Coordinates of C-alpha atoms in Angstrom, one line a residue:
L1450 CA -14.3 107.5 136.7
H1451 CA -17.7 106.6 138.1
R1452 CA -19.3 109.7 136.6
D1453 CA -17.7 108.9 133.2
L1454 CA -18.7 105.3 133.3
K1455 CA -22.3 106.2 134.3
Q1456 CA -22.4 108.7 131.4
I1457 CA -21.0 106.3 128.9
Q1458 CA -23.3 103.3 129.6
S1459 CA -26.4 105.3 130.7
R1460 CA -29.4 104.2 128.7
K1461 CA -27.4 101.5 126.9
K1462 CA -27.6 97.8 127.1
F1463 CA -24.3 96.1 128.1
L1464 CA -22.8 92.8 129.0
I1465 CA -19.8 92.9 131.3
V1466 CA -17.9 89.7 132.1
L1467 CA -15.7 89.6 135.2
D1468 CA -13.7 86.4 135.0
D1469 CA -12.0 84.5 137.9
I1470 CA -12.7 87.2 140.6
W1471 CA -11.1 86.8 144.0
T1472 CA -12.0 90.1 145.7
E1473 CA -14.1 89.6 148.8
D1474 CA -14.3 93.3 149.7
Y1475 CA -18.0 94.2 149.8
D1476 CA -17.4 98.0 149.7
A1477 CA -15.2 97.6 146.6
W1478 CA -18.0 95.6 144.9
N1479 CA -20.6 98.3 145.8
S1480 CA -18.3 100.9 144.5
L1481 CA -17.8 99.0 141.2
L1482 CA -21.5 98.3 140.7
R1483 CA -22.9 101.7 141.6
P1484 CA -22.4 103.4 138.2
L1485 CA -23.6 100.2 136.4
Q1486 CA -27.1 100.4 137.7
Y1487 CA -28.0 103.0 135.1
G1488 CA -27.9 100.7 132.1
T1489 CA -31.1 99.7 130.4
I1490 CA -33.2 96.7 131.2
G1491 CA -31.5 93.5 129.9
S1492 CA -28.0 94.7 130.9
K1493 CA -26.0 91.9 132.5
I1494 CA -22.9 91.4 134.6
L1495 CA -21.5 87.9 134.6
V1496 CA -19.1 87.0 137.3
T1497 CA -17.0 83.8 137.5
T1498 CA -15.3 82.9 140.7
R1499 CA -14.0 79.9 142.7
I1500 CA -15.0 81.6 146.0
E1501 CA -18.5 81.2 147.2
K1502 CA -18.4 84.3 149.3
V1503 CA -17.6 86.4 146.2
A1504 CA -20.5 84.8 144.4
S1505 CA -22.9 85.6 147.3
M1506 CA -21.8 89.3 147.4
V1507 CA -22.6 90.0 143.8
Q1508 CA -25.4 87.6 143.0
T1509 CA -28.9 88.8 142.2
F1510 CA -30.2 85.3 141.4
Q1511 CA -29.2 81.8 142.2
G1512 CA -25.6 81.0 141.2
Y1513 CA -24.7 78.2 138.9
F1514 CA -22.0 75.9 140.3
L1515 CA -19.9 74.1 137.6
Q1516 CA -18.8 70.5 138.3
Q1517 CA -15.5 69.1 137.2
L1518 CA -15.5 67.5 133.7
S1519 CA -15.9 63.7 133.3
D1520 CA -12.7 61.9 132.2
E1521 CA -14.2 61.6 128.7
D1522 CA -15.0 65.3 128.5
C1523 CA -11.6 66.2 129.9
W1524 CA -10.0 63.9 127.2
S1525 CA -12.0 65.8 124.6
V1526 CA -10.4 69.1 125.7
F1527 CA -7.0 67.5 125.8
A1528 CA -7.2 65.5 122.5
H1529 CA -9.0 68.2 120.5
H1530 CA -6.6 71.0 121.4
P1531 CA -6.0 72.9 118.1
C1532 CA -2.2 72.6 118.3
L1533 CA -2.1 68.9 117.4
P1534 CA -4.7 67.1 115.4
Q1535 CA -6.5 64.4 117.3
Q1536 CA -5.8 62.0 114.5
E1537 CA -2.1 62.1 115.3
C1538 CA -2.8 61.2 119.0
N1539 CA -5.2 58.4 118.0
D1540 CA -2.8 57.0 115.4
N1541 CA 0.0 56.7 117.9
M1542 CA -1.4 54.3 120.5
D1543 CA 1.5 55.0 122.9
L1544 CA 0.7 58.7 122.9
H1545 CA -3.0 57.9 123.3
K1546 CA -2.4 55.7 126.3
I1547 CA -0.1 58.1 128.1
G1548 CA -2.4 61.0 127.2
R1549 CA -5.3 59.2 128.9
K1550 CA -3.2 58.8 132.0
I1551 CA -2.3 62.5 132.0
V1552 CA -6.0 63.4 131.6
K1553 CA -7.0 61.2 134.5
K1554 CA -4.5 63.2 136.7
C1555 CA -6.1 66.5 135.6
K1556 CA -9.1 65.5 137.8
G1557 CA -11.7 67.0 135.4
L1558 CA -10.1 70.5 135.3
P1559 CA -10.2 71.8 131.7
L1560 CA -7.6 74.4 132.2
A1561 CA -5.1 71.8 133.4
A1562 CA -5.9 69.6 130.4
Q1563 CA -5.6 72.4 128.0
S1564 CA -2.4 73.7 129.5
L1565 CA -0.8 70.3 129.5
R1566 CA -1.9 69.6 125.9
G1567 CA -0.4 72.9 124.9
L1568 CA 2.8 72.0 126.6
L1569 CA 2.9 68.7 124.7
R1570 CA 1.8 70.0 121.4
L1571 CA 5.2 69.9 119.8
K1572 CA 6.6 66.9 121.7
R1573 CA 6.5 63.8 119.5
D1574 CA 8.9 61.7 121.6
I1575 CA 7.0 59.4 124.0
R1576 CA 9.7 60.0 126.7
D1577 CA 8.6 63.7 126.9
W1578 CA 5.0 62.5 127.5
Y1579 CA 6.1 60.0 130.1
N1580 CA 8.2 62.7 131.8
I1581 CA 5.2 65.0 132.1
N1582 CA 3.0 62.2 133.3
S1583 CA 5.5 61.3 136.0
N1584 CA 5.7 64.9 137.2
I1585 CA 2.0 65.2 138.0
C1586 CA 1.2 64.0 141.5
E1587 CA -2.1 62.0 141.5
N1588 CA -3.1 63.1 144.9
E1589 CA -3.1 66.8 143.9
S1590 CA -6.5 67.9 142.6
K1591 CA -5.9 71.6 142.2
I1592 CA -5.0 73.3 138.9
I1593 CA -1.8 74.7 140.2
P1594 CA 0.3 71.5 139.8
A1595 CA -0.5 71.4 136.1
L1596 CA 0.4 75.0 135.7
R1597 CA 3.6 74.4 137.7
I1598 CA 4.7 71.9 135.1
S1599 CA 4.0 74.5 132.4
Y1600 CA 6.3 76.8 134.3
N1601 CA 9.0 74.2 134.5
Y1602 CA 9.1 74.0 130.7
L1603 CA 9.3 77.8 130.2
P1604 CA 12.4 79.1 128.6
P1605 CA 14.8 80.5 131.2
Y1606 CA 14.3 84.1 130.1
L1607 CA 10.5 83.8 130.7
K1608 CA 11.0 82.1 134.0
R1609 CA 13.0 85.2 135.2
C1610 CA 10.1 87.4 134.2
F1611 CA 7.6 85.2 135.9
V1612 CA 9.6 85.0 139.1
Y1613 CA 10.1 88.8 139.1
C1614 CA 6.4 89.5 138.7
S1615 CA 5.6 87.0 141.5
L1616 CA 7.6 89.2 143.9
Y1617 CA 4.8 91.7 143.9
P1618 CA 2.0 91.2 146.5
K1619 CA -1.5 90.4 145.5
D1620 CA -3.5 93.4 144.2
Y1621 CA -0.3 95.5 143.9
E1622 CA -1.0 98.6 141.9
F1623 CA 1.7 99.6 139.3
Y1624 CA 2.2 103.4 138.9

């Protein structure tokens, strides 16, 4: 694989994006990066991670640490989600108010705001919005609670698939 990868990208400019990386194994990183050193000048590898140790293993220049979004920017992600026009949310002041409360509980995490907005995209009944809002614990600042709510609203047949896949350990290789 390394030989083939080296041959394919040799003397070519490339951009590789590795998103949300969790692997802290230095030897695995060296093994991955070895064939990529033969690309032309200007080739880039962009790595996103939540783990500072991962960033320090692969960085060749100073990392860029993203801050959480402001409440207004998070609201923008929530309100401008393509599944429901912003105008509808602005026209219905009750949805607007509860939406603002939901966004505040997202603690500036855009994936949480986007996931919750996607969940609410077809819900026009204010009780559904209040129900979602009441299921978000304010003291939790991680993204997982918002995604847990998305799981709660999955149809039963998808929940079974999700639970089945969660039985496999991290980094399990399927054959």
